[in-house]
Structure formats: C-alpha cells, structure tokens
Coordinates of C-alpha atoms in Angstrom, one line a residue:
Chain A
M1232 CA 47.9 62.5 68.6
A1233 CA 48.6 58.4 69.8
Q1234 CA 46.1 58.0 66.9
V1235 CA 47.8 59.8 64.4
M1236 CA 51.4 58.1 65.5
A1237 CA 49.6 54.2 65.2
L1238 CA 48.7 55.4 61.5
T1239 CA 51.7 57.2 60.2
A1240 CA 54.5 55.0 61.9
P1241 CA 53.9 51.7 59.8
F1242 CA 53.4 54.2 56.5
L1243 CA 56.5 55.9 57.1
A1244 CA 58.6 52.6 57.8
L1245 CA 56.9 51.3 54.7
I1246 CA 58.1 54.1 52.8
A1247 CA 61.4 54.3 53.7
K1248 CA 61.9 50.6 53.2
L1249 CA 60.5 51.1 49.7
L1250 CA 62.7 54.4 49.1
S1251 CA 65.7 52.8 50.0
G1252 CA 65.1 49.2 48.6
A1253 CA 66.7 48.2 51.9
N1254 CA 67.8 44.4 52.2
V1255 CA 68.1 43.6 55.9
R1256 CA 71.0 41.0 57.3
W1257 CA 71.6 40.2 60.2
I1258 CA 74.9 38.6 60.6
D1259 CA 76.0 36.4 64.3
S1260 CA 73.0 38.4 65.5
Q1261 CA 69.3 38.0 65.7
P1262 CA 66.6 41.4 66.2
D1263 CA 65.5 41.3 69.8
T1264 CA 63.3 43.6 72.2
C1265 CA 66.1 43.6 74.8
Q1266 CA 68.0 46.8 75.7
R1267 CA 70.4 47.7 72.7
V1268 CA 72.3 51.1 71.6
Y1269 CA 72.3 50.3 67.7
F1270 CA 75.5 52.0 66.3
A1271 CA 76.1 53.1 62.7
N1272 CA 77.9 55.0 59.9
H1273 CA 76.5 58.2 59.3
T1274 CA 75.9 59.0 55.5
S1275 CA 72.9 60.4 54.7
H1276 CA 69.5 62.0 56.6
L1277 CA 67.6 59.2 55.9
D1278 CA 70.0 56.8 57.9
A1279 CA 67.8 57.5 61.2
L1280 CA 64.7 56.7 59.8
V1281 CA 65.9 53.6 57.4
L1282 CA 67.8 51.8 60.1
W1283 CA 64.7 52.2 62.6
S1284 CA 62.0 50.9 60.0
C1285 CA 64.5 47.8 58.7
L1286 CA 63.5 46.9 62.4
P1287 CA 61.0 44.0 63.4
R1288 CA 57.5 45.9 64.6
E1289 CA 57.3 45.0 67.9
V1290 CA 61.7 46.2 68.0
R1291 CA 60.5 49.6 66.7
S1292 CA 58.2 50.1 69.3
V1293 CA 60.7 50.4 71.7
T1294 CA 63.4 51.8 69.9
R1295 CA 64.1 55.5 69.7
A1296 CA 67.1 57.3 67.3
V1297 CA 69.0 59.9 68.8
A1298 CA 69.0 62.6 66.0
A1299 CA 70.1 66.3 65.9
R1300 CA 67.0 69.1 67.1
D1301 CA 68.3 71.8 64.6
Y1302 CA 67.9 69.4 61.7
W1303 CA 64.6 68.0 62.8
E1304 CA 62.8 70.7 63.8
G1305 CA 63.6 72.5 60.8
G1306 CA 59.6 72.4 59.6
A1307 CA 56.5 70.9 59.9
V1308 CA 57.3 68.2 57.7
R1309 CA 60.3 66.7 59.7
R1310 CA 59.1 67.9 63.0
H1311 CA 56.0 65.4 62.1
I1312 CA 58.3 62.4 60.5
A1313 CA 60.5 63.1 64.0
R1314 CA 57.5 62.7 66.4
S1315 CA 56.1 59.8 64.6
F1316 CA 59.1 57.4 64.5
N1317 CA 59.4 58.6 68.2
V1318 CA 63.1 60.1 67.8
L1319 CA 65.2 61.5 70.9
L1320 CA 66.3 64.5 69.7
I1321 CA 69.5 66.2 71.0
D1322 CA 70.8 69.6 71.3
R1323 CA 74.0 70.5 69.2
E1324 CA 74.8 73.6 70.3
N1325 CA 74.0 74.8 73.4
I1326 CA 74.9 71.5 76.0
K1327 CA 74.6 72.3 79.3
V1328 CA 76.6 70.4 82.5
H1329 CA 73.9 68.3 83.5
Q1330 CA 71.9 68.5 80.4
S1331 CA 75.1 66.3 78.2
P1332 CA 73.4 64.4 75.7
V1333 CA 74.5 61.2 77.2
E1334 CA 73.0 62.2 80.6
R1335 CA 69.8 62.5 78.6
M1336 CA 69.7 59.5 76.8
I1337 CA 69.9 57.3 79.7
R1338 CA 67.6 59.1 81.6
E1339 CA 64.9 58.3 78.6
I1340 CA 65.5 54.7 77.7
G1341 CA 64.8 54.0 81.3
N1342 CA 64.7 50.2 81.2
R1343 CA 62.6 49.9 78.4
Y1344 CA 63.9 51.7 75.6
S1345 CA 67.1 50.9 72.9
L1346 CA 69.0 53.4 71.1
I1347 CA 69.8 54.2 67.7
V1348 CA 73.2 56.3 67.7
F1349 CA 75.5 57.6 64.7
P1350 CA 78.7 58.0 66.7
E1351 CA 80.8 59.4 64.0
G1352 CA 78.3 62.9 65.0
G1353 CA 78.1 64.6 61.6
R1354 CA 77.5 62.6 58.3
T1355 CA 80.8 61.5 56.4
S1356 CA 80.7 61.7 53.0
G1357 CA 80.5 58.3 52.4
D1358 CA 83.8 57.1 51.2
E1359 CA 85.6 56.5 54.6
M1360 CA 84.0 56.5 57.8
G1361 CA 85.2 59.2 60.7
E1362 CA 86.2 59.0 64.1
F1363 CA 83.8 58.2 66.3
K1364 CA 82.8 60.5 69.0
S1365 CA 83.4 59.4 72.7
G1366 CA 79.3 59.4 73.2
L1367 CA 79.2 55.7 72.9
Y1368 CA 81.7 55.2 75.4
Y1369 CA 80.5 57.3 78.2
L1370 CA 77.0 55.2 77.5
A1371 CA 78.7 51.9 77.6
K1372 CA 80.5 53.3 80.7
K1373 CA 77.1 54.0 82.4
R1374 CA 75.2 51.2 81.5
P1375 CA 77.7 48.4 80.8
E1376 CA 74.5 45.9 80.5
L1377 CA 73.5 47.3 77.4
E1378 CA 74.0 45.1 74.0
L1379 CA 76.2 47.5 71.6
V1380 CA 74.9 46.3 68.0
P1381 CA 77.3 47.5 65.5
V1382 CA 75.4 48.6 62.1
Y1383 CA 76.7 49.2 58.7
M1384 CA 74.2 51.1 56.3
E1385 CA 75.4 50.9 52.7
N1386 CA 74.3 53.0 49.6
L1387 CA 71.9 55.5 51.6
N1388 CA 74.6 58.3 50.9
R1389 CA 73.5 57.6 47.1
V1390 CA 69.8 57.6 47.9
L1391 CA 70.0 61.4 49.4
P1392 CA 73.1 62.6 49.5
R1393 CA 74.1 65.6 51.9
G1394 CA 71.9 69.1 50.4
E1395 CA 69.6 67.2 48.5
V1396 CA 65.8 66.9 49.1
L1397 CA 64.5 64.8 46.7
P1398 CA 65.5 61.2 46.7
V1399 CA 66.7 58.6 44.0
P1400 CA 65.4 54.8 44.8
L1401 CA 68.8 53.2 44.8
L1402 CA 69.1 49.9 46.4
S1403 CA 70.6 49.9 49.9
C1404 CA 71.7 47.1 52.3
I1405 CA 71.8 47.3 56.2
T1406 CA 73.9 45.1 58.2
F1407 CA 73.6 44.0 61.7
G1408 CA 77.0 42.8 63.3
P1409 CA 77.2 40.6 66.7
P1410 CA 76.6 42.7 69.9
M1411 CA 79.5 43.9 71.6
W1412 CA 80.1 45.4 75.4
L1413 CA 82.5 47.6 77.3
E1414 CA 85.5 45.4 78.5
A1415 CA 86.5 46.0 82.3
G1416 CA 88.6 48.7 82.1
E1417 CA 89.1 49.0 78.6
P1418 CA 90.5 52.5 77.8
K1419 CA 88.6 55.2 75.7
T1420 CA 90.6 54.9 72.1
D1421 CA 91.0 51.5 72.3
F1422 CA 87.0 51.1 72.8
L1423 CA 86.0 53.3 70.3
A1424 CA 88.6 51.9 67.6
R1425 CA 87.1 48.6 68.4
A1426 CA 83.7 50.0 68.0
R1427 CA 84.6 51.5 64.4
Q1428 CA 86.2 48.6 63.6
A1429 CA 83.2 46.4 64.2
V1430 CA 81.1 48.6 62.0
R1431 CA 83.5 48.6 59.3
R1432 CA 84.2 45.1 58.9
L1433 CA 80.2 44.5 58.4
K1434 CA 81.2 46.3 54.8
D1435 CA 83.0 43.5 53.5
L1436 CA 80.9 40.5 54.8
Chain B
M1471 CA 50.4 40.8 3.8
T1472 CA 51.5 43.8 1.5
N1473 CA 53.8 43.2 -1.1
N1474 CA 56.3 46.3 -0.2
G1475 CA 58.7 45.6 -2.9
W1476 CA 61.9 43.8 -1.0
W1477 CA 62.3 40.9 -3.0
P1478 CA 62.9 38.3 0.5
W1479 CA 59.7 39.4 1.6
S1480 CA 57.6 38.3 -2.1
T1481 CA 60.1 35.1 -2.2
L1482 CA 58.8 34.5 1.4
Q1483 CA 55.2 35.0 0.7
Q1484 CA 55.4 32.4 -2.2
L1485 CA 56.6 30.2 0.7
I1486 CA 54.1 31.3 2.9
A1487 CA 51.8 29.7 0.3
A1488 CA 52.9 26.7 0.4
A1489 CA 52.8 26.4 4.0
P1490 CA 50.5 24.1 6.3
V1491 CA 47.6 25.5 6.8
E1492 CA 45.1 24.8 9.7
S1493 CA 41.3 24.3 9.3
A1494 CA 39.5 27.4 10.1
G1495 CA 37.3 26.4 13.2
E1496 CA 38.9 27.0 16.0
Q1497 CA 38.3 30.4 18.2
P1498 CA 41.6 32.4 18.8
R1499 CA 40.8 32.7 22.5
A1500 CA 40.6 28.8 22.6
Q1501 CA 44.3 28.5 21.1
I1502 CA 45.8 31.0 23.1
Y1503 CA 44.5 29.2 26.0
W1504 CA 46.1 26.0 24.5
L1505 CA 49.3 27.6 24.6
L1506 CA 48.8 29.3 28.3
G1507 CA 47.7 25.7 29.4
V1508 CA 50.7 23.7 27.9
V1509 CA 53.2 26.2 29.6
I1510 CA 51.3 26.2 32.8
G1511 CA 51.5 22.5 32.8
L1512 CA 55.6 22.2 31.6
L1513 CA 56.2 24.6 34.5
A1514 CA 54.3 22.7 37.2
I1515 CA 56.5 19.4 35.9
A1516 CA 59.1 21.8 36.2
Y1517 CA 58.4 22.9 39.8
A1518 CA 57.8 19.2 40.8
V1519 CA 61.4 18.3 39.3
S1520 CA 62.7 20.9 41.3
V1521 CA 60.9 19.8 44.4
W1522 CA 62.1 16.4 44.3
L1523 CA 65.6 17.8 43.4
K1524 CA 65.9 19.6 46.4
R1525 CA 64.7 16.6 48.4
Y1526 CA 67.7 14.4 46.8
P1527 CA 70.7 13.3 49.0
E1528 CA 73.3 16.1 49.7
G1529 CA 76.7 15.5 47.9
T1530 CA 75.2 13.5 45.0
L1531 CA 74.1 16.9 42.6
N1532 CA 75.2 20.3 42.6
P1533 CA 73.9 22.3 44.8
A1534 CA 74.4 25.4 43.3
L1535 CA 73.1 24.0 40.1
V1536 CA 69.6 22.6 41.8
E1537 CA 69.6 26.4 43.4
R1538 CA 70.0 27.8 39.9
F1539 CA 67.1 25.6 38.3
V1540 CA 64.9 26.2 41.9
N1541 CA 65.7 30.0 41.1
R1542 CA 64.7 30.1 37.0
I1543 CA 61.3 28.2 38.0
R1544 CA 60.5 31.0 40.4
V1545 CA 61.2 33.6 37.9
W1546 CA 59.0 31.6 35.2
W1547 CA 56.1 31.4 37.5
I1548 CA 56.4 35.1 38.2
M1549 CA 56.8 36.2 34.8
C1550 CA 53.9 34.0 34.2
A1551 CA 51.6 35.2 36.8
I1552 CA 52.7 38.7 35.6
L1553 CA 51.5 37.9 31.8
V1554 CA 48.1 36.1 33.2
A1555 CA 47.1 39.0 35.1
G1556 CA 47.4 40.9 31.8
F1557 CA 44.9 38.4 30.5
M1558 CA 42.7 38.5 33.0
L1559 CA 42.6 42.2 34.3
G1560 CA 43.5 44.0 30.8
P1561 CA 45.8 45.7 28.9
V1562 CA 46.3 48.7 31.6
A1563 CA 47.6 45.9 34.1
T1564 CA 49.7 44.7 31.8
V1565 CA 51.4 48.2 31.1
I1566 CA 51.3 49.0 34.9
L1567 CA 53.2 45.7 35.5
F1568 CA 55.8 46.0 33.0
G1569 CA 56.4 49.7 34.5
A1570 CA 57.4 47.9 37.6
V1571 CA 59.7 45.5 36.1
S1572 CA 61.1 48.3 34.7
F1573 CA 61.3 50.6 37.8
W1574 CA 63.3 47.7 39.4
S1575 CA 65.6 46.8 37.0
L1576 CA 66.7 50.4 36.3
R1577 CA 67.3 50.7 40.6
E1578 CA 69.5 47.7 39.7
F1579 CA 71.1 48.8 36.5
I1580 CA 72.1 52.2 38.2
T1581 CA 73.1 50.9 41.6
T1582 CA 75.5 48.6 40.3
T1583 CA 76.8 52.1 37.9
P1584 CA 79.4 54.4 39.8
T1585 CA 77.3 57.5 39.8
R1586 CA 78.6 60.9 41.2
R1587 CA 76.9 63.6 43.1
G1588 CA 76.2 65.6 40.3
D1589 CA 74.0 63.1 38.5
H1590 CA 71.5 63.3 41.9
R1591 CA 69.1 65.6 40.2
A1592 CA 69.3 63.9 36.6
L1593 CA 68.9 60.6 38.0
F1594 CA 65.7 61.7 40.2
W1595 CA 64.0 62.6 37.0
V1596 CA 65.3 59.5 35.3
F1597 CA 63.4 57.5 37.8
F1598 CA 60.3 59.8 38.8
G1599 CA 60.0 61.5 35.3
F1600 CA 60.6 59.8 32.1
T1601 CA 60.4 56.0 33.7
P1602 CA 56.7 56.6 34.2
L1603 CA 56.0 59.1 31.3
Q1604 CA 57.1 56.3 29.0
Y1605 CA 54.6 53.9 30.5
I1606 CA 51.9 56.3 31.0
L1607 CA 52.4 56.8 27.0
V1608 CA 52.3 53.3 26.1
G1609 CA 49.1 53.1 28.5
L1610 CA 47.6 55.8 26.8
S1611 CA 48.4 54.4 23.4
L1612 CA 45.9 51.6 24.4
S1613 CA 43.2 54.5 23.5
W1614 CA 45.1 56.6 21.1
D1615 CA 48.1 56.3 19.0
L1616 CA 51.0 58.0 21.0
Y1617 CA 53.5 55.9 19.0
T1618 CA 55.4 59.3 17.8
L1619 CA 55.5 60.1 21.4
Y1620 CA 56.4 57.5 23.1
S1621 CA 58.9 56.2 20.7
I1622 CA 61.1 59.6 21.0
V1623 CA 60.4 60.8 24.7
I1624 CA 63.5 58.8 25.8
P1625 CA 66.2 58.7 22.7
V1626 CA 65.1 62.7 22.0
F1627 CA 64.0 64.2 25.4
A1628 CA 65.7 62.1 28.3
F1629 CA 68.9 61.8 26.0
L1630 CA 69.4 65.7 25.7
Y1631 CA 68.1 66.4 29.0
I1632 CA 70.6 64.0 31.4
P1633 CA 73.6 65.9 30.0
A1634 CA 72.6 69.2 30.2
R1635 CA 71.3 68.4 33.8
I1636 CA 74.5 66.7 35.1
A1637 CA 76.5 69.9 32.9
V1638 CA 74.3 72.4 35.4
A1639 CA 75.2 70.1 38.4
G1640 CA 79.0 71.4 37.6
D1641 CA 81.0 68.2 37.9
P1642 CA 83.0 67.8 34.7
R1643 CA 85.0 64.8 36.2
R1644 CA 84.3 61.8 33.6
F1645 CA 81.5 63.6 32.2
L1646 CA 80.6 62.2 29.0
E1647 CA 80.6 58.7 30.5
R1648 CA 78.3 59.4 33.6
A1649 CA 75.8 60.7 31.2
A1650 CA 76.5 57.7 28.8
K1651 CA 75.9 55.2 31.6
I1652 CA 72.5 56.9 33.0
Q1653 CA 71.4 57.2 29.3
A1654 CA 72.2 53.2 28.7
G1655 CA 70.5 52.1 31.9
L1656 CA 67.3 54.3 31.1
F1657 CA 67.1 52.9 27.4
I1658 CA 67.8 49.3 28.1
C1659 CA 65.7 49.4 31.4
V1660 CA 62.6 51.5 30.5
Y1661 CA 62.8 52.5 26.6
A1662 CA 63.2 49.2 25.2
L1663 CA 61.1 47.1 27.6
S1664 CA 58.2 49.1 27.4
F1665 CA 57.8 47.6 23.5
A1666 CA 56.8 44.7 24.9
P1667 CA 53.8 46.1 26.6
A1668 CA 53.4 48.2 23.7
L1669 CA 52.4 45.2 21.7
L1670 CA 49.1 45.6 23.2
N1671 CA 48.8 48.8 21.3
L1672 CA 49.1 47.1 17.7
P1673 CA 45.9 46.8 15.9
L1674 CA 47.1 42.9 14.3
R1675 CA 45.9 42.3 10.6
P1676 CA 44.1 38.9 10.1
R1677 CA 45.7 36.4 8.7
A1678 CA 45.0 36.1 5.3
E1679 CA 44.1 32.4 5.2
D1680 CA 42.4 31.9 8.5
A1681 CA 39.2 33.6 8.8
A1682 CA 38.5 32.8 12.1
W1683 CA 41.2 34.7 13.6
A1684 CA 40.3 37.7 15.2
G1685 CA 43.8 39.2 15.5
D1686 CA 42.3 42.7 16.4
S1687 CA 41.2 41.6 20.4
H1688 CA 42.8 42.1 23.2
L1689 CA 43.9 38.5 24.1
A1690 CA 44.9 38.0 20.8
R1691 CA 47.8 40.7 21.3
S1692 CA 48.2 39.5 25.1
G1693 CA 48.9 36.0 23.4
L1694 CA 51.4 37.5 21.1
L1695 CA 52.9 39.1 24.2
F1696 CA 53.3 36.2 25.4
Y1697 CA 54.7 34.2 22.8
L1698 CA 57.4 36.9 23.0
V1699 CA 58.2 36.3 26.5
L1700 CA 57.8 32.6 25.7
L1701 CA 60.5 32.5 23.0
T1702 CA 63.0 34.9 24.8
Q1703 CA 63.0 32.3 27.5
L1704 CA 62.8 29.6 25.2
A1705 CA 66.1 30.7 23.5
D1706 CA 67.9 31.3 26.6
V1707 CA 67.2 27.6 27.7
F1708 CA 68.2 26.1 24.3
Q1709 CA 71.4 28.0 24.3
N1710 CA 72.2 27.0 28.1
A1711 CA 71.6 23.3 27.0
W1712 CA 73.1 23.0 23.8
S1713 CA 76.5 24.6 25.1
R1714 CA 76.5 22.5 27.6
L1715 CA 75.6 19.3 25.7
V1716 CA 78.0 20.0 22.5
G1717 CA 80.0 23.6 23.6
R1718 CA 83.3 23.6 22.1
R1719 CA 84.2 26.8 20.6
V1720 CA 83.4 29.7 23.5
I1721 CA 82.7 33.1 21.7
A1722 CA 84.1 35.4 23.7
P1723 CA 85.4 34.2 27.1
E1724 CA 86.4 37.2 28.9
I1725 CA 82.6 38.3 28.7
S1726 CA 81.1 34.8 29.1
A1727 CA 82.6 31.3 29.8
T1728 CA 79.7 29.2 29.0
R1729 CA 78.3 30.9 25.6
T1730 CA 79.4 28.8 22.7
W1731 CA 79.1 28.9 18.8
E1732 CA 77.4 25.7 19.2
G1733 CA 75.2 26.8 22.0
F1734 CA 74.4 29.8 20.1
L1735 CA 73.5 27.6 17.0
G1736 CA 71.6 25.0 18.4
G1737 CA 69.6 27.2 20.4
V1738 CA 68.6 29.8 17.1
T1739 CA 67.3 26.5 15.5
S1740 CA 65.5 24.9 18.5
T1741 CA 63.8 28.2 19.0
T1742 CA 63.3 28.7 15.7
L1743 CA 61.6 25.3 15.3
I1744 CA 59.4 25.9 18.4
G1745 CA 58.3 29.5 17.7
A1746 CA 57.2 27.9 14.1
L1747 CA 55.3 25.4 15.5
L1748 CA 53.6 27.7 17.7
W1749 CA 52.3 30.0 14.7
W1750 CA 48.5 29.0 15.3
A1751 CA 48.5 31.2 18.5
T1752 CA 49.7 34.0 16.5
P1753 CA 49.4 36.5 13.6
F1754 CA 51.9 35.1 11.8
G1755 CA 51.7 32.2 9.2
F1756 CA 54.2 29.1 9.6
W1757 CA 57.3 30.3 7.6
E1758 CA 56.6 34.2 9.0
A1759 CA 56.7 32.6 13.1
A1760 CA 60.1 31.2 11.9
C1761 CA 61.8 33.8 11.1
M1762 CA 60.3 35.8 13.7
S1763 CA 61.4 33.4 16.2
M1764 CA 64.8 33.4 14.9
I1765 CA 64.9 37.1 15.5
V1766 CA 63.9 36.8 18.5
A1767 CA 66.5 33.9 19.5
V1768 CA 69.0 36.3 18.0
T1769 CA 68.4 39.5 19.4
A1770 CA 68.0 37.7 23.0
F1771 CA 71.4 35.7 22.4
A1772 CA 72.7 39.7 21.8
G1773 CA 70.9 40.9 25.3
N1774 CA 72.5 38.0 26.9
M1775 CA 76.0 38.8 25.8
V1776 CA 75.5 42.9 26.2
M1777 CA 74.5 42.1 29.6
S1778 CA 77.1 39.8 30.6
A1779 CA 79.7 42.5 29.2
I1780 CA 78.2 45.1 31.4
K1781 CA 78.6 43.0 34.4
R1782 CA 82.2 41.7 33.8
D1783 CA 83.0 45.2 33.2
R1784 CA 81.8 45.9 37.2
N1785 CA 83.2 42.4 38.3
V1786 CA 79.7 41.1 39.5
A1787 CA 78.4 37.6 38.8
D1788 CA 75.0 38.9 38.5
F1789 CA 73.2 41.8 39.2
G1790 CA 71.5 40.6 42.2
T1791 CA 74.4 39.8 43.8
L1792 CA 76.2 43.2 44.1
V1793 CA 73.8 44.9 46.7
Q1794 CA 73.1 41.5 48.8
G1795 CA 70.3 39.1 48.9
H1796 CA 68.5 41.4 45.8
P1797 CA 66.9 39.1 43.4
G1798 CA 68.4 40.2 40.1
V1799 CA 65.2 41.4 38.2
L1800 CA 67.9 42.9 35.2
D1801 CA 69.7 39.2 35.1
R1802 CA 66.2 37.3 34.5
I1803 CA 64.6 40.2 31.8
D1804 CA 67.9 41.4 29.3
S1805 CA 66.8 39.0 26.6
I1806 CA 63.2 40.5 26.6
C1807 CA 65.1 44.2 26.6
F1808 CA 66.5 43.6 23.7
A1809 CA 64.3 41.1 21.8
A1810 CA 61.2 43.2 22.4
P1811 CA 61.9 46.7 20.5
V1812 CA 62.8 44.8 17.4
F1813 CA 59.9 42.3 17.8
Y1814 CA 57.7 45.1 18.2
H1815 CA 58.7 47.2 15.3
L1816 CA 58.9 44.1 12.7
T1817 CA 55.2 43.3 14.0
R1818 CA 54.5 46.8 13.7
H1819 CA 55.1 47.5 10.1
F1820 CA 54.8 43.8 8.6
F1821 CA 51.4 42.7 10.5
S1822 CA 49.6 45.3 11.5
A1823 CA 47.3 48.0 10.2
L1824 CA 49.8 50.9 11.3
G1825 CA 52.6 49.5 9.4

C-alpha cells in the first residue's frame, strides 16, 4: 500500500494542479513544515485536493486535509484518492461525545502533522462566504501554538461546481495569507469573525 | 498561377512578371535556414539588450517598459522554440504544440468570461471534445485532406451544440449572450488559430520562375508558417513603434489609448516592405509576398483591436492579469488568431494545388 501511495500522491498533485491551472501566491507568508492549520473558503469538492497539491512536496507529506467521510468514502475511486493524499475523514452525521471531530483532529496530528480545514462546514455557492463554524476556535483553544494560515481559493467553484463530476479546466488562484493566532481571552464570535475576515481580505489582494 | 478572370489578379501577374527574379541556384532548404538564422540572431541581440537594460541604474528608465520588453523577448523565444520544434520533429509536433496553445488561450478566455452553472456541461465538451477534435482533424489532414471536416466542425457542429446544451441545462438568464461568448472563445482561440498549423497541409505550387523551389516539402511549408508568425509579430512591433514616434490621431480611445492611425499606416507599410523583401523564403513572388504581408498586417491589427475591445469590456489590462500572475498567452497570439485563417485561405486558393 505504501508503494502505491508513493506513486499516486505526486501524480495526483500534478493532475490537480494541471486541471485547476492553480496559480499559488504566498502573501506575507512562507511555506513551512511547522505545525499549521490552513483554513480556507469552501466552494468545490476539489478544494481539499487542490490546496494540498499547491503546497511544496515536503510540506505536503506532513499535511492532512480534513474532509467529510460520507463524500470521500462514496465509491472506490474517491476512497482511493482520499487514501492517496492521506485525508483525515470526519463523520458529519453521528458525532459522539468523546469522538468530537476536534478531539480526533488533535489526536491524529500529534506533534507532526498540519491540517487543512474548511470552517464553513459545507460548500457555499461561491459568491459570498458562509459563517465559520466553531471547530476552528476549539482547535485553536486546545492547541494555541498552532499557526493558523488563512487561504483564499478563487474560481474552483467554476472548475467543479456542486453536483458535477466532470471538471472544466479554468484557471484558478490560491492565496496563502499571514499566520494568525487566537488572542488570550478572545471571545469565540470575535475570533471566528476575524478568521473569516482574514480569508475574505485575500480575495482583493 | 491560374488566371481566374479576377481582373486585379491578372494585373498583379503582369506586375509579378516585372518583379526582380533571383538566380535559381539556391535550395529552399538553405533559404529557410537563412531566415531562421537571421531571426534567431536578432532575438539574441534583443536578449542581450534586455539583460543590459535590467542592469541599468534604477530610476533612469521606466521599469514597466523594460519589463514589457523583457517579457516580449521571452515570448518570442518561446514562439521560436515552438516553430523550430516543428521544423525538427515534424508536422505532427507542430500541430500538437499549437493545440496546446489553443487550449491554454481558451482557458484564459473562458476564465475571464462570466459563465453560469448551466454552461458547465457545454464547456466541458468545448474543452475536451471540440478543441482536441479540431486539432486531430488538422493533424490527420497531413495524410488525408479533411478540409471539409475541420473547416466546419466548429462553425457548424459546435456552434449548434453549445446553445442546445445550455438550453437543456435549463437556465434562461442571458441565454444568447452566454452561448455567444463561448462560441466566440472557441472560434478565436481554437478554430482561427488552428489554420496556422493547417498551413502544413497545403501542397504548395512551385514558383513559376524558380525551378529550384521545392514548394511541396515539409520545410517549405514550415517556412511559410514561420513567415506568417514573423509577420504578425513584426506588424505588432512596427505599429507600436510608429504610434510612439509619430502617432497623433488615436483610432478608438476607449478601446486602446495607444493605437493611432499613423501607427496603423506606418505598421502596415513597414510590414509589407519587410514581407516583400523576404519573398525568397515563401512560395510567393515579390509582389505577391507584398500583398500577402499587407493583408497579414491589416488582419493582425484587427485581431489586436478586437481582443482589446473584449478586454476593455471586462475591465482588464491583459488576459494574464485577471487571474493573478498567469502569463497572458491570449495577449500574445491575438494577431495570429486573426491573420491565420485569412492567410491560409488565400494561400490555399491562389498558391496551392487544392485551390
């Protein structure tokens, strides 16, 4: 299995980059293998794969995207892709008390992995970002030393919109912004609004 | 050259008879390599100048201008590389490379076009169906003449398919506008550009006065393609230079603030002159080459104006800048897109055995 993964992961990254024509920008921010949480707007099923592909290879190997189990386990191809880029699958339906998604994420990343999360929860139609769910806040509260990196993904909803299987290879743009942290004593709503604004402002840069 | 009864043509033929004729000793092979050598030499000089300009002390030169110059040179090297690869690897390679350029420029065009969800399936087939199909047909025409197919597959089949597919998707908002925009993109980026490599399919007639001209060879046809691309780029440069030097009357300020009537006339005249002087590398005679270069210069100008108009409408300076940092391929090939189909059809009609 490890052999297969070694083969398909770079291949997958290449396909994702070609298909999305992704232009990657780092603004006041640098790629790094330190532990981070990349949080981005969510408009397409391609988001997780493309964001992961846009990271440099050594960063990619320690970065796991958090994605919905019900989607990525639907069908052999999706399951194989999810395994190839080492997705952290989360149940959206039956969340148990001691199995909350945030606890699982913290347990799985240990002191090594970074995460890719989409705090809007579901995909939005593309024009305006939805409100952020509180998962990002609890993650930051339990692991305050993690760097939170905002990412804005443009045009991917046109490459593969909701409900479509076949992609249209338009050009997209992935922008990484400067890292942020949870301030001491910062209220949840303030933090989430600030995080959302951090992603939103990258759109206009 | 047949006399087809079109009077300017017979007049032209008399003029051609009076035109200077070179001694028929040289091989066409050598002629095309000469042209190629001169162009690559000039590019090397331009590259050296650009390196020198970049080292120039800051503040003395307009950095935006220098950057544009450096960019231009880089694009010309790439164009040159594509065409030389075609010389060396054969016509199939040229067709594939032009197909890739078409695909990329269509990407830029559609990315900057506002589309809606209902266009998605139509767009998928435009990108992965009609675009490759057009180039496969052009490529197959190297062996069989499929002109009747590749000249209609987009204007008939694709143009009927696109609105039909959008209608089936069920979104009536700005329906005709959306269909027309996709059709325009497919037409300019794919259909029109594909006539440049389609030149490689033409069995060129030997020049009447030049027995050594082996027109019907891959090298001669590649040379013709090189000639076309060279002229479009020269037309661009001359138009720009004349506009800067003596330009006063702007043609359409809302579309392009820099293109002037003086630049247009100067550009067309200079391109015609250079094109005519290069007649020995083509299947044309001196005056024929002059006419063809003039037509290329005018159509290249038309292509520039049309693409500028589209860009102004979408409020972008370059197709490259709308999606941050992408190289604007479409910005560089707009003149070829317009010149290629006209040049191809004139050559096919007047200078090939198929005409």
